[in-house]
Tab-separated table of C-alpha atoms in Angstrom:
chain	number	residue	atom	x	y	z
I	25	MET	CA	16.620	56.094	-67.875
I	26	ALA	CA	15.632	53.008	-69.692
I	27	ASN	CA	16.772	54.324	-73.155
I	28	ASN	CA	20.179	54.497	-71.699
I	29	LEU	CA	20.696	51.007	-70.606
I	30	LEU	CA	22.534	49.401	-73.418
I	31	ASP	CA	21.709	45.954	-74.787
I	32	PRO	CA	23.495	43.495	-72.250
I	33	ASN	CA	23.665	41.029	-75.278
I	34	LEU	CA	26.248	43.515	-76.674
I	35	LEU	CA	28.016	44.594	-73.693
I	36	LEU	CA	28.230	41.509	-71.330
I	37	SER	CA	31.259	39.761	-70.940
I	38	PRO	CA	31.534	36.102	-71.945
I	39	ARG	CA	33.421	35.335	-68.372
I	40	GLN	CA	30.097	36.498	-66.475
I	41	ARG	CA	27.871	34.312	-68.505
I	42	SER	CA	26.745	30.865	-66.990
I	43	ALA	CA	25.556	27.767	-68.581
I	44	SER	CA	21.597	27.141	-68.282
I	45	GLU	CA	19.588	24.093	-69.031
I	46	SER	CA	16.538	26.108	-69.673
I	47	ASP	CA	18.027	28.316	-72.450
I	48	THR	CA	19.294	26.365	-75.328
I	49	VAL	CA	20.010	26.988	-79.089
I	50	VAL	CA	20.066	24.367	-81.917
I	51	SER	CA	23.474	24.024	-83.610
I	52	ALA	CA	23.454	23.865	-87.260
I	53	GLU	CA	26.522	21.858	-87.426
I	54	PRO	CA	26.191	17.998	-87.384
I	55	SER	CA	27.531	16.058	-84.087
I	56	VAL	CA	30.908	14.511	-84.814
I	57	CYS	CA	29.737	11.206	-83.373
I	58	THR	CA	26.263	10.933	-84.721
I	59	GLY	CA	26.079	13.205	-87.591
I	60	GLU	CA	23.033	14.728	-85.994
I	61	THR	CA	22.343	18.263	-84.853
I	62	THR	CA	22.550	18.638	-81.094
I	63	ALA	CA	21.292	21.049	-78.577
I	64	ALA	CA	24.128	23.074	-76.928
I	65	PRO	CA	23.380	24.992	-73.783
I	66	SER	CA	23.394	28.782	-74.225
I	67	LEU	CA	24.492	31.489	-71.996
I	68	VAL	CA	22.234	33.256	-69.575
I	69	VAL	CA	22.108	37.041	-69.830
I	70	PRO	CA	21.263	38.543	-66.550
I	71	ASP	CA	18.984	41.521	-66.335
I	72	PRO	CA	21.249	44.709	-66.078
I	73	LYS	CA	18.619	46.696	-63.804
I	74	GLN	CA	19.319	44.231	-61.030
I	75	ALA	CA	22.701	45.873	-60.722
I	76	LEU	CA	20.901	49.305	-59.956
I	77	GLU	CA	18.526	47.887	-57.626
I	78	PRO	CA	18.648	49.978	-54.445
I	79	ASP	CA	20.082	48.542	-51.148
I	80	PRO	CA	17.857	48.475	-47.973
I	81	GLY	CA	17.581	51.744	-46.324
I	82	THR	CA	18.850	53.760	-49.641
I	83	GLU	CA	15.685	53.960	-51.501
I	84	ALA	CA	15.412	57.557	-51.203
I	85	ASP	CA	18.506	58.171	-52.975
I	86	PHE	CA	16.757	56.570	-55.995
I	87	VAL	CA	13.694	58.863	-56.160
I	88	VAL	CA	14.330	62.489	-57.000
I	89	ALA	CA	11.241	64.808	-57.994
I	90	ASP	CA	11.813	66.497	-61.404
I	91	ASN	CA	14.990	65.163	-62.142
I	92	PRO	CA	16.156	66.767	-65.676
I	93	PHE	CA	18.986	64.064	-65.985
I	94	ASP	CA	18.681	60.329	-66.637
I	95	TYR	CA	20.282	58.985	-63.158
I	96	SER	CA	19.335	59.229	-59.737
I	97	PRO	CA	22.117	59.724	-57.085
I	98	GLY	CA	21.562	56.249	-55.893
I	99	GLN	CA	21.974	54.835	-59.118
I	100	LEU	CA	25.421	56.543	-59.314
I	101	ASN	CA	26.413	55.348	-56.145
I	102	LYS	CA	25.969	51.809	-57.286
I	103	LEU	CA	29.189	52.158	-59.136
I	104	LEU	CA	31.173	52.317	-55.965
I	105	ASN	CA	28.948	50.334	-53.378
I	106	PRO	CA	31.414	48.343	-53.966
I	107	LYS	CA	33.061	48.672	-57.171
I	108	SER	CA	30.820	47.237	-59.785
I	109	LEU	CA	31.373	46.600	-63.554
I	110	ASP	CA	27.679	45.418	-63.733
I	111	ALA	CA	26.561	48.794	-62.584
I	112	PHE	CA	28.877	50.681	-64.939
I	113	ARG	CA	27.483	48.354	-67.684
I	114	ALA	CA	23.871	48.929	-66.811
I	115	LEU	CA	24.448	52.577	-66.763
I	116	GLY	CA	25.691	52.454	-70.393
I	117	GLY	CA	29.565	52.593	-69.703
I	118	LEU	CA	31.218	55.906	-70.020
I	119	GLU	CA	29.073	56.890	-73.239
I	120	GLY	CA	25.842	56.219	-71.206
I	121	LEU	CA	27.032	58.434	-68.372
I	122	THR	CA	28.107	61.234	-70.087
I	123	ARG	CA	24.623	61.150	-72.136
I	124	GLY	CA	22.723	60.843	-68.994
I	125	LEU	CA	24.497	63.510	-67.230
I	126	HIS	CA	24.526	65.883	-69.964
I	127	VAL	CA	28.115	66.611	-70.243
I	128	ASP	CA	30.504	66.652	-73.173
I	129	ILE	CA	33.672	64.740	-71.893
I	130	ASN	CA	35.881	66.586	-74.581
I	131	ALA	CA	34.919	70.041	-73.487
I	132	GLY	CA	33.667	69.565	-69.904
I	133	LEU	CA	30.590	71.556	-68.597
I	134	SER	CA	29.824	74.978	-70.087
I	135	VAL	CA	30.977	78.123	-68.387
I	136	ASP	CA	28.245	80.187	-69.691
I	137	GLU	CA	25.598	77.718	-68.406
I	138	VAL	CA	27.267	76.522	-65.254
I	139	GLY	CA	25.381	78.781	-62.846
I	140	GLN	CA	21.989	77.445	-64.034
I	141	ALA	CA	23.113	73.901	-64.667
I	142	SER	CA	24.795	73.718	-61.393
I	143	ALA	CA	21.814	74.601	-59.528
I	144	ALA	CA	20.037	71.746	-61.212
I	145	ARG	CA	22.792	69.331	-60.428
I	146	ILE	CA	22.995	70.438	-56.923
I	147	ARG	CA	19.523	69.994	-56.315
I	148	VAL	CA	19.659	66.529	-57.596
I	149	TYR	CA	23.121	65.189	-56.689
I	150	GLY	CA	23.942	67.768	-53.792
I	151	GLN	CA	27.062	69.768	-53.268
I	152	ASN	CA	30.479	68.860	-52.769
I	153	GLN	CA	30.611	69.325	-48.945
I	154	LEU	CA	29.236	67.713	-45.775
I	155	PRO	CA	26.494	69.322	-43.883
I	156	PRO	CA	28.064	71.029	-40.923
I	157	LYS	CA	27.767	69.230	-37.469
I	158	LYS	CA	25.595	71.456	-35.413
I	159	PRO	CA	27.937	72.525	-32.446
I	160	LYS	CA	26.284	72.096	-29.116
I	161	SER	CA	25.444	75.414	-27.354
I	162	ILE	CA	26.836	76.437	-23.863
I	163	TRP	CA	23.477	75.429	-22.290
I	164	ARG	CA	23.563	72.098	-23.978
I	165	LEU	CA	27.033	71.381	-22.754
I	166	MET	CA	26.054	72.474	-19.280
I	167	TRP	CA	23.192	70.217	-19.415
I	168	ILE	CA	25.544	67.228	-20.449
I	169	THR	CA	28.119	68.204	-17.685
I	170	MET	CA	25.263	68.103	-15.049
I	171	HIS	CA	24.520	64.550	-15.747
I	172	GLU	CA	27.810	63.250	-14.508
I	173	ALA	CA	27.098	60.975	-11.318
I	174	VAL	CA	29.179	62.716	-8.814
I	175	LEU	CA	27.584	65.940	-9.737
I	176	VAL	CA	24.164	64.670	-9.445
I	177	MET	CA	25.094	63.191	-6.014
I	178	LEU	CA	26.496	66.622	-5.106
I	179	LEU	CA	23.545	68.336	-6.402
I	180	VAL	CA	20.914	66.311	-4.467
I	181	ALA	CA	22.956	66.471	-1.278
I	182	GLY	CA	23.335	70.275	-1.603
I	183	VAL	CA	19.642	70.768	-2.161
I	184	ILE	CA	18.629	68.649	0.877
I	185	SER	CA	21.316	70.088	2.926
I	186	LEU	CA	20.310	73.641	2.205
I	187	ALA	CA	16.681	72.948	2.745
I	188	LEU	CA	17.145	71.419	6.068
I	189	GLY	CA	19.576	74.189	7.031
I	190	LEU	CA	17.172	77.033	6.282
I	191	TYR	CA	14.507	74.947	8.288
I	192	GLU	CA	16.688	74.915	11.388
I	193	THR	CA	17.880	78.461	10.854
I	194	PHE	CA	14.469	80.189	10.103
I	195	GLY	CA	11.768	77.307	10.920
I	196	VAL	CA	12.637	76.634	14.387
I	197	HIS	CA	11.870	78.743	17.358
I	198	LYS	CA	15.271	79.653	19.292
I	199	GLU	CA	15.327	81.007	22.749
I	200	ALA	CA	16.605	84.473	23.344
I	201	GLY	CA	20.276	85.093	23.167
I	202	SER	CA	20.945	81.556	21.557
I	203	PRO	CA	23.577	81.708	18.867
I	204	THR	CA	22.327	82.023	15.147
I	205	SER	CA	22.231	78.717	13.377
I	206	VAL	CA	24.242	78.807	10.175
I	207	ASP	CA	23.438	75.135	8.983
I	208	TRP	CA	22.639	76.311	5.428
I	209	VAL	CA	26.135	77.318	4.719
I	210	GLU	CA	27.179	73.652	3.835
I	211	GLY	CA	24.347	73.298	1.410
I	212	VAL	CA	25.276	76.568	-0.317
I	213	ALA	CA	28.948	75.581	-0.487
I	214	ILE	CA	28.308	72.158	-2.173
I	215	LEU	CA	26.079	73.811	-4.604
I	216	ALA	CA	28.612	76.436	-5.370
I	217	ALA	CA	31.284	73.787	-5.924
I	218	VAL	CA	28.858	72.094	-8.491
I	219	VAL	CA	28.176	75.396	-10.385
I	220	ILE	CA	31.992	76.111	-10.551
I	221	VAL	CA	32.400	72.743	-12.192
I	222	VAL	CA	29.747	73.087	-14.610
I	223	VAL	CA	30.712	76.497	-15.799
I	224	VAL	CA	34.477	75.850	-16.102
I	225	ALA	CA	34.058	72.544	-17.989
I	226	SER	CA	31.223	73.540	-20.276
I	227	HIS	CA	32.845	76.828	-21.098
I	228	ASN	CA	36.035	75.335	-21.843
I	229	ASP	CA	34.414	72.745	-24.230
I	230	TRP	CA	32.412	75.454	-26.034
I	231	GLN	CA	35.453	77.541	-26.809
I	232	LYS	CA	37.248	74.641	-28.360
I	233	GLU	CA	34.041	73.586	-30.298
I	234	LYS	CA	34.045	77.011	-32.109
I	235	ALA	CA	37.862	76.936	-32.792
I	236	PHE	CA	37.577	73.361	-34.397
I	237	VAL	CA	34.810	74.521	-36.476
I	238	LYS	CA	37.177	77.276	-37.809
I	239	LEU	CA	39.932	75.038	-38.405
I	240	ASN	CA	37.913	72.421	-40.144
I	241	THR	CA	36.470	74.940	-42.655
I	242	LYS	CA	39.802	76.242	-43.273
I	243	LYS	CA	41.330	72.655	-43.759
I	244	ASP	CA	38.895	71.556	-46.172
I	245	ASP	CA	39.250	74.688	-48.312
I	246	ARG	CA	41.360	73.993	-51.330
I	247	GLU	CA	41.333	74.184	-55.200
I	248	VAL	CA	41.062	71.442	-57.723
I	249	LYS	CA	41.652	71.740	-61.520
I	250	VAL	CA	38.773	71.011	-63.681
I	251	PHE	CA	38.065	71.227	-67.542
I	252	ARG	CA	35.145	73.478	-68.413
I	253	SER	CA	34.260	74.904	-71.954
I	254	GLY	CA	37.223	73.339	-73.446
I	255	LYS	CA	39.713	75.197	-70.734
I	256	SER	CA	41.328	74.057	-67.510
I	257	MET	CA	40.668	76.242	-64.689
I	258	LEU	CA	41.163	76.008	-60.901
I	259	ILE	CA	37.845	76.211	-58.839
I	260	ASN	CA	37.190	75.593	-55.125
I	261	VAL	CA	36.845	71.852	-54.165
I	262	SER	CA	33.098	72.603	-53.030
I	263	ASP	CA	32.199	73.827	-56.365
I	264	VAL	CA	32.600	70.462	-58.063
I	265	VAL	CA	29.470	69.312	-59.326
I	266	VAL	CA	28.468	65.667	-61.019
I	267	GLY	CA	29.444	65.754	-64.316
I	268	ASP	CA	32.401	67.669	-63.955
I	269	VAL	CA	35.667	66.766	-65.683
I	270	VAL	CA	38.361	66.696	-63.162
I	271	TYR	CA	41.991	66.437	-63.818
I	272	LEU	CA	44.327	63.905	-62.106
I	273	GLU	CA	48.020	64.613	-61.409
I	274	PRO	CA	50.826	63.041	-59.117
I	275	GLY	CA	50.017	63.877	-55.472
I	276	ASP	CA	46.514	64.904	-55.963
I	277	LEU	CA	43.976	63.901	-53.419
I	278	VAL	CA	40.931	62.824	-55.057
I	279	PRO	CA	38.062	64.986	-54.062
I	280	VAL	CA	35.015	63.019	-55.546
I	281	ASP	CA	34.054	59.757	-56.887
I	282	GLY	CA	34.333	59.381	-60.821
I	283	ILE	CA	35.200	57.330	-63.682
I	284	LEU	CA	38.414	57.695	-65.661
I	285	ILE	CA	38.040	59.187	-68.951
I	286	ASN	CA	41.533	58.921	-70.265
I	287	GLY	CA	44.886	59.034	-68.751
I	288	HIS	CA	48.532	57.532	-68.942
I	289	ASN	CA	49.562	54.891	-66.382
I	290	VAL	CA	47.442	56.379	-63.764
I	291	LYS	CA	47.883	54.553	-60.222
I	292	CYS	CA	45.970	55.490	-57.109
I	293	ASP	CA	46.617	54.679	-53.385
I	294	GLU	CA	43.112	53.713	-51.940
I	295	SER	CA	44.266	52.756	-48.613
I	296	SER	CA	42.348	55.627	-46.993
I	297	ALA	CA	38.982	53.973	-48.159
I	298	THR	CA	40.041	50.218	-48.490
I	299	GLY	CA	43.143	49.797	-46.062
I	300	GLU	CA	44.935	48.313	-48.989
I	301	SER	CA	48.288	50.004	-49.762
I	302	ASP	CA	48.857	48.586	-53.147
I	303	ALA	CA	48.923	51.095	-55.891
I	304	LEU	CA	46.070	50.189	-58.287
I	305	ARG	CA	46.180	50.925	-61.983
I	306	LYS	CA	43.166	52.552	-63.518
I	307	THR	CA	41.606	51.733	-66.798
I	308	ALA	CA	40.211	54.312	-68.977
I	309	GLY	CA	36.260	54.040	-69.180
I	310	PRO	CA	36.200	53.600	-73.174
I	311	HIS	CA	38.626	50.480	-72.918
I	312	VAL	CA	36.942	48.814	-70.030
I	313	PHE	CA	34.775	46.178	-72.000
I	314	ASP	CA	37.585	45.473	-74.599
I	315	MET	CA	39.925	44.699	-71.857
I	316	GLU	CA	37.378	42.684	-69.966
I	317	ALA	CA	36.926	40.571	-72.792
I	318	LYS	CA	40.640	39.790	-73.442
I	319	SER	CA	42.060	39.807	-69.978
I	320	THR	CA	41.322	37.668	-67.090
I	321	LYS	CA	41.867	40.379	-64.513
I	322	GLU	CA	38.949	42.891	-64.251
I	323	PRO	CA	39.587	46.275	-65.249
I	324	ASP	CA	39.329	49.201	-62.750
I	325	PRO	CA	38.071	52.509	-64.234
I	326	PHE	CA	36.780	53.744	-60.750
I	327	ILE	CA	38.281	56.734	-58.932
I	328	ILE	CA	37.470	56.925	-55.434
I	329	SER	CA	37.107	59.986	-53.316
I	330	SER	CA	40.018	60.585	-50.655
I	331	SER	CA	42.334	58.324	-52.820
I	332	ARG	CA	45.814	59.804	-53.851
I	333	VAL	CA	47.140	59.839	-57.174
I	334	ILE	CA	50.835	58.173	-56.984
I	335	GLU	CA	51.525	58.329	-60.624
I	336	GLY	CA	50.362	59.140	-64.144
I	337	MET	CA	48.215	61.940	-65.447
I	338	GLY	CA	44.638	61.878	-66.644
I	339	THR	CA	40.743	63.107	-66.288
I	340	PHE	CA	37.737	61.849	-64.961
I	341	LEU	CA	34.159	62.041	-65.043
I	342	CYS	CA	32.525	63.071	-61.542
I	343	THR	CA	29.624	60.890	-60.730
I	344	SER	CA	29.137	61.305	-56.661
I	345	VAL	CA	29.783	64.481	-54.518
I	346	GLY	CA	29.440	65.266	-50.968
I	347	VAL	CA	27.598	62.806	-48.749
I	348	HIS	CA	27.111	60.381	-51.710
I	349	CYS	CA	30.834	59.896	-52.279
I	350	SER	CA	32.788	57.242	-50.726
I	351	PHE	CA	34.711	59.734	-48.465
I	352	GLY	CA	31.452	61.527	-47.424
I	353	LYS	CA	29.735	58.332	-46.388
I	354	ILE	CA	32.867	57.438	-44.284
I	355	MET	CA	32.948	60.789	-42.422
I	356	MET	CA	28.935	60.673	-41.842
I	357	SER	CA	29.283	57.358	-40.432
I	358	ILE	CA	31.747	58.289	-37.975
I	359	ARG	CA	29.837	61.256	-36.523
I	360	THR	CA	29.056	59.796	-33.155
I	361	ASP	CA	28.980	60.870	-29.653
I	362	ILE	CA	32.320	60.855	-27.674
I	363	GLU	CA	32.489	57.916	-25.179
I	364	SER	CA	33.217	58.260	-21.759
I	365	THR	CA	36.832	58.479	-20.822
I	366	PRO	CA	38.627	56.155	-18.379
I	367	LEU	CA	38.540	58.767	-15.636
I	368	GLN	CA	34.886	59.535	-16.116
I	369	LYS	CA	34.200	55.723	-15.840
I	370	LYS	CA	36.273	55.728	-12.542
I	371	LEU	CA	34.599	58.750	-11.199
I	372	GLU	CA	31.119	57.404	-11.996
I	373	GLY	CA	32.174	54.099	-10.306
I	374	LEU	CA	33.276	56.086	-7.403
I	375	ALA	CA	29.867	57.990	-7.118
I	376	VAL	CA	27.959	54.567	-7.369
I	377	ALA	CA	30.129	53.209	-4.557
I	378	ILE	CA	29.654	56.417	-2.482
I	379	ALA	CA	26.095	56.516	-2.956
I	380	LYS	CA	25.840	52.955	-1.865
I	381	LEU	CA	27.981	53.065	1.215
I	382	GLY	CA	27.187	56.467	2.143
I	383	GLY	CA	23.366	55.918	1.671
I	384	GLY	CA	23.484	52.393	3.499
I	385	ALA	CA	25.357	54.104	6.431
I	386	SER	CA	23.024	57.075	6.494
I	387	ALA	CA	20.237	54.866	6.662
I	388	LEU	CA	21.525	52.547	9.389
I	389	MET	CA	22.105	55.564	11.461
I	390	PHE	CA	18.820	57.131	10.988
I	391	PHE	CA	17.050	54.050	11.666
I	392	ILE	CA	19.026	53.525	14.949
I	393	LEU	CA	18.384	57.060	16.019
I	394	LEU	CA	14.800	56.818	15.175
I	395	PHE	CA	14.535	53.850	17.123
I	396	ARG	CA	16.079	55.225	20.052
I	397	PHE	CA	13.815	58.389	19.434
I	398	CYS	CA	10.685	56.196	19.431
I	399	ALA	CA	11.908	54.235	22.458
I	400	ASN	CA	12.153	57.451	24.607
I	401	LEU	CA	8.643	58.846	23.475
I	402	PRO	CA	6.743	57.385	26.439
I	403	GLU	CA	9.034	59.177	28.840
I	404	ASP	CA	9.462	62.510	26.765
I	405	HIS	CA	6.883	65.098	28.021
I	406	ARG	CA	8.492	67.955	25.935
I	407	PRO	CA	6.004	69.775	23.862
I	408	ALA	CA	5.131	68.452	20.249
I	409	GLU	CA	7.153	71.154	18.628
I	410	GLU	CA	10.430	70.290	20.458
I	411	LYS	CA	9.671	66.653	19.641
I	412	ALA	CA	9.336	67.508	15.907
I	413	SER	CA	12.557	69.563	16.001
I	414	THR	CA	14.360	66.637	17.532
I	415	PHE	CA	13.194	64.409	14.790
I	416	VAL	CA	14.381	66.942	12.040
I	417	ASP	CA	17.807	66.971	13.889
I	418	LEU	CA	18.089	63.142	13.320
I	419	LEU	CA	17.266	63.726	9.614
I	420	VAL	CA	19.816	66.634	9.217
I	421	VAL	CA	22.424	64.223	10.909
I	422	ALA	CA	21.728	61.439	8.385
I	423	ILE	CA	21.754	63.791	5.390
I	424	SER	CA	25.162	65.245	6.607
I	425	LEU	CA	26.556	61.913	6.725
I	426	ILE	CA	25.937	61.684	3.058
I	427	ALA	CA	27.106	65.150	2.281
I	428	VAL	CA	30.374	64.577	4.208
I	429	ALA	CA	30.996	61.275	2.411
I	430	VAL	CA	30.678	62.974	-1.024
I	431	PRO	CA	34.125	64.584	-2.079
I	432	GLU	CA	32.816	67.780	-3.275
I	433	GLY	CA	36.155	69.108	-4.356
I	434	LEU	CA	37.070	66.105	-6.471
I	435	PRO	CA	35.022	67.234	-9.707
I	436	LEU	CA	36.216	70.678	-9.301
I	437	ALA	CA	40.042	69.895	-8.992
I	438	VAL	CA	39.645	67.200	-12.189
I	439	THR	CA	37.988	69.981	-14.234
I	440	LEU	CA	40.714	72.739	-13.084
I	441	ALA	CA	43.545	70.185	-13.818
I	442	LEU	CA	42.146	69.217	-17.424
I	443	ALA	CA	41.645	72.925	-17.949
I	444	PHE	CA	45.044	73.814	-17.141
I	445	ALA	CA	46.581	70.988	-19.327
I	446	THR	CA	44.663	72.118	-22.272
I	447	THR	CA	46.016	75.764	-21.763
I	448	ARG	CA	49.733	74.242	-21.853
I	449	LEU	CA	49.018	72.219	-24.863
I	450	LEU	CA	47.638	75.094	-26.744
I	451	LYS	CA	50.966	76.723	-25.994
I	452	GLU	CA	52.712	73.948	-28.000
I	453	ASN	CA	50.178	74.496	-30.641
I	454	ASN	CA	47.908	71.663	-29.851
I	455	LEU	CA	44.382	72.624	-29.735
I	456	VAL	CA	42.152	70.051	-27.605
I	457	ARG	CA	38.514	70.253	-28.483
I	458	VAL	CA	37.132	68.239	-25.748
I	459	LEU	CA	38.739	68.874	-22.144
I	460	ARG	CA	38.666	65.177	-21.213
I	461	ALA	CA	40.952	64.250	-24.150
I	462	CYS	CA	43.759	65.109	-22.354
I	463	GLU	CA	43.152	62.607	-19.803
I	464	THR	CA	42.723	59.955	-22.742
I	465	MET	CA	46.015	60.912	-24.339
I	466	GLY	CA	47.677	60.741	-21.046
I	467	ASN	CA	46.802	57.291	-20.340
I	468	ALA	CA	48.024	55.960	-23.902
I	469	THR	CA	50.864	53.696	-23.599
I	470	CYS	CA	51.535	52.913	-27.082
I	471	ILE	CA	50.294	53.852	-30.520
I	472	CYS	CA	49.154	51.347	-32.795
I	473	SER	CA	49.273	52.109	-36.619
I	474	ASP	CA	48.591	49.979	-39.632
I	475	LYS	CA	50.840	49.270	-42.548
I	476	THR	CA	49.906	52.403	-44.196
I	477	GLY	CA	50.710	54.663	-41.291
I	478	THR	CA	53.661	57.033	-40.991
I	479	LEU	CA	54.386	59.176	-37.944
I	480	VAL	CA	56.564	62.236	-38.399
I	481	ARG	CA	57.906	64.968	-36.084
I	482	THR	CA	57.346	67.720	-38.532
I	483	THR	CA	60.872	69.092	-37.912
I	484	GLU	CA	64.134	69.105	-39.793
I	485	THR	CA	67.129	67.965	-38.449
I	486	LYS	CA	70.729	68.635	-39.717
I	487	THR	CA	72.476	65.206	-39.887
I	488	GLY	CA	75.630	66.323	-41.701
I	489	LEU	CA	77.556	68.736	-43.946
I	490	ARG	CA	78.898	67.892	-47.463
C-alpha cells in the first residue's frame, strides 16, 4: 500500500499548507532592504497517512487477511467519512485507486475473470447488499407479547386464582349433598383470555413480518449499467463489486459509493444522505488536483450512494459497497427495536395503577379479615381443618379482589380492534408490518416534512380538455 501513496510534495495544494517557524529555507535572492539573504518560512507538508488513520471503533475494517489489493475497506471508506480530498490524495488520486484495485478504467473489469475476481473482491470488500435482518420467530413474538404489564398481571392473578380454586374444589372436605365448588372457572377464564391475546397478536405480527421480508427483497431488486471488458451491460444491483465502472445517467439512483472518472455536467442530489437539496456539480477524478490549485472552491469527485443524478452523464469507479457504503451505514444504524406506542404506554400505566390500587385494597382487606379471624380464635372451637379452610377463604377473597380489578377483556379488545384495522388497511393496499402501527398512525394529527419532502396521491385527475 505504501507504494501507492503518492509523494505529498507533488500533490499537496498550496491552499492546504501552513507556515511553520521550524521549517525554513534560505532564499538565494538578496533582501530589498538590506541586500542580505533572508530566511523565509517554508510550507509544512502533512503526513498523507494521517488521512487514512482509522476512526475509533472502525479498526477492524482496516485489517484484512490475505488482501490481494492495496487498500482495505476502511481506507476506502475514509474517502466519504466525510468527503475527504486528503484521503483521495493519500490514496494516490484516481490513478492510485485504479492501480490499487487492479482495474482498468478504460475497459472496466474483465468479464472472463469477473467470477474469480469477484470472489476475492467480495471476500475483502463485501457484497452490495445488506445482511438480512433475522425475523423474529412466532415463539419470540409470543414471548415479547407476554411481557406486557397488563398481561403479566392477568397471568399472575389467573394462576393464583386457579390454584386456590382447585384447592377449594378438591382439597377441602365437603359435606355430602353440598354443591360442587367451581371456583377454578374464574382462573381458567383469565388464562384463556391471556392465551387468546398472545396468539392473535403474535400471529398477526409474524404474518406481516414475512410479507415485509418478501416486499423488501423485491423492492431492492433492480438492474444497473456497468462497463466490463470494454462493453456496457446490465447487471443486478447486488452483483456490483468494488472496482466496477458504473454508468451515471439522469434520474439514476446511485447504488454504491465511488469516484467520478469522467462525465459531462454531472450534478447529483445528495439530500437523502446530507439533507441538502442543492444539486452538486461533480468533478472528474483526473482533474481534481488541477482545479484545486486554480480554484478557491474545493472540487467534488465523490459519488454518494442513494443520491440521485439530476443531470449530465458519466462513469464512476466503485469504491465501497453494501455495509461499507454511505447508504448501507445509514440503513444499518436505524435497525433498532420499535418503541412502545402511546396506547401501549397508557395500558402499562393503567396496569401499574391497577396493581397499586388493587394490591393495596386487597392487602388492606386481607389484614382486616385476618385481624378479625385472629381475634375470634380464642372463642372458635372448630377443628383445625375447618379453621385452615376459613383462612384459605380469606386469602381467596383477597386474590379475587385483584382479579376483579384487572380488566381481563381490555387487552383482548384492543388486540382484536387493531387486527381488524390491519385487515381493512390491507384491502386498501396498505400492508402493516406491526399491529400497533395502526394506533400510532391513528394518533397522527400532522405530518412534518423537510424541504426536500414531497407528498403525492399517486392518482391522476383530469382537470380539463383541450
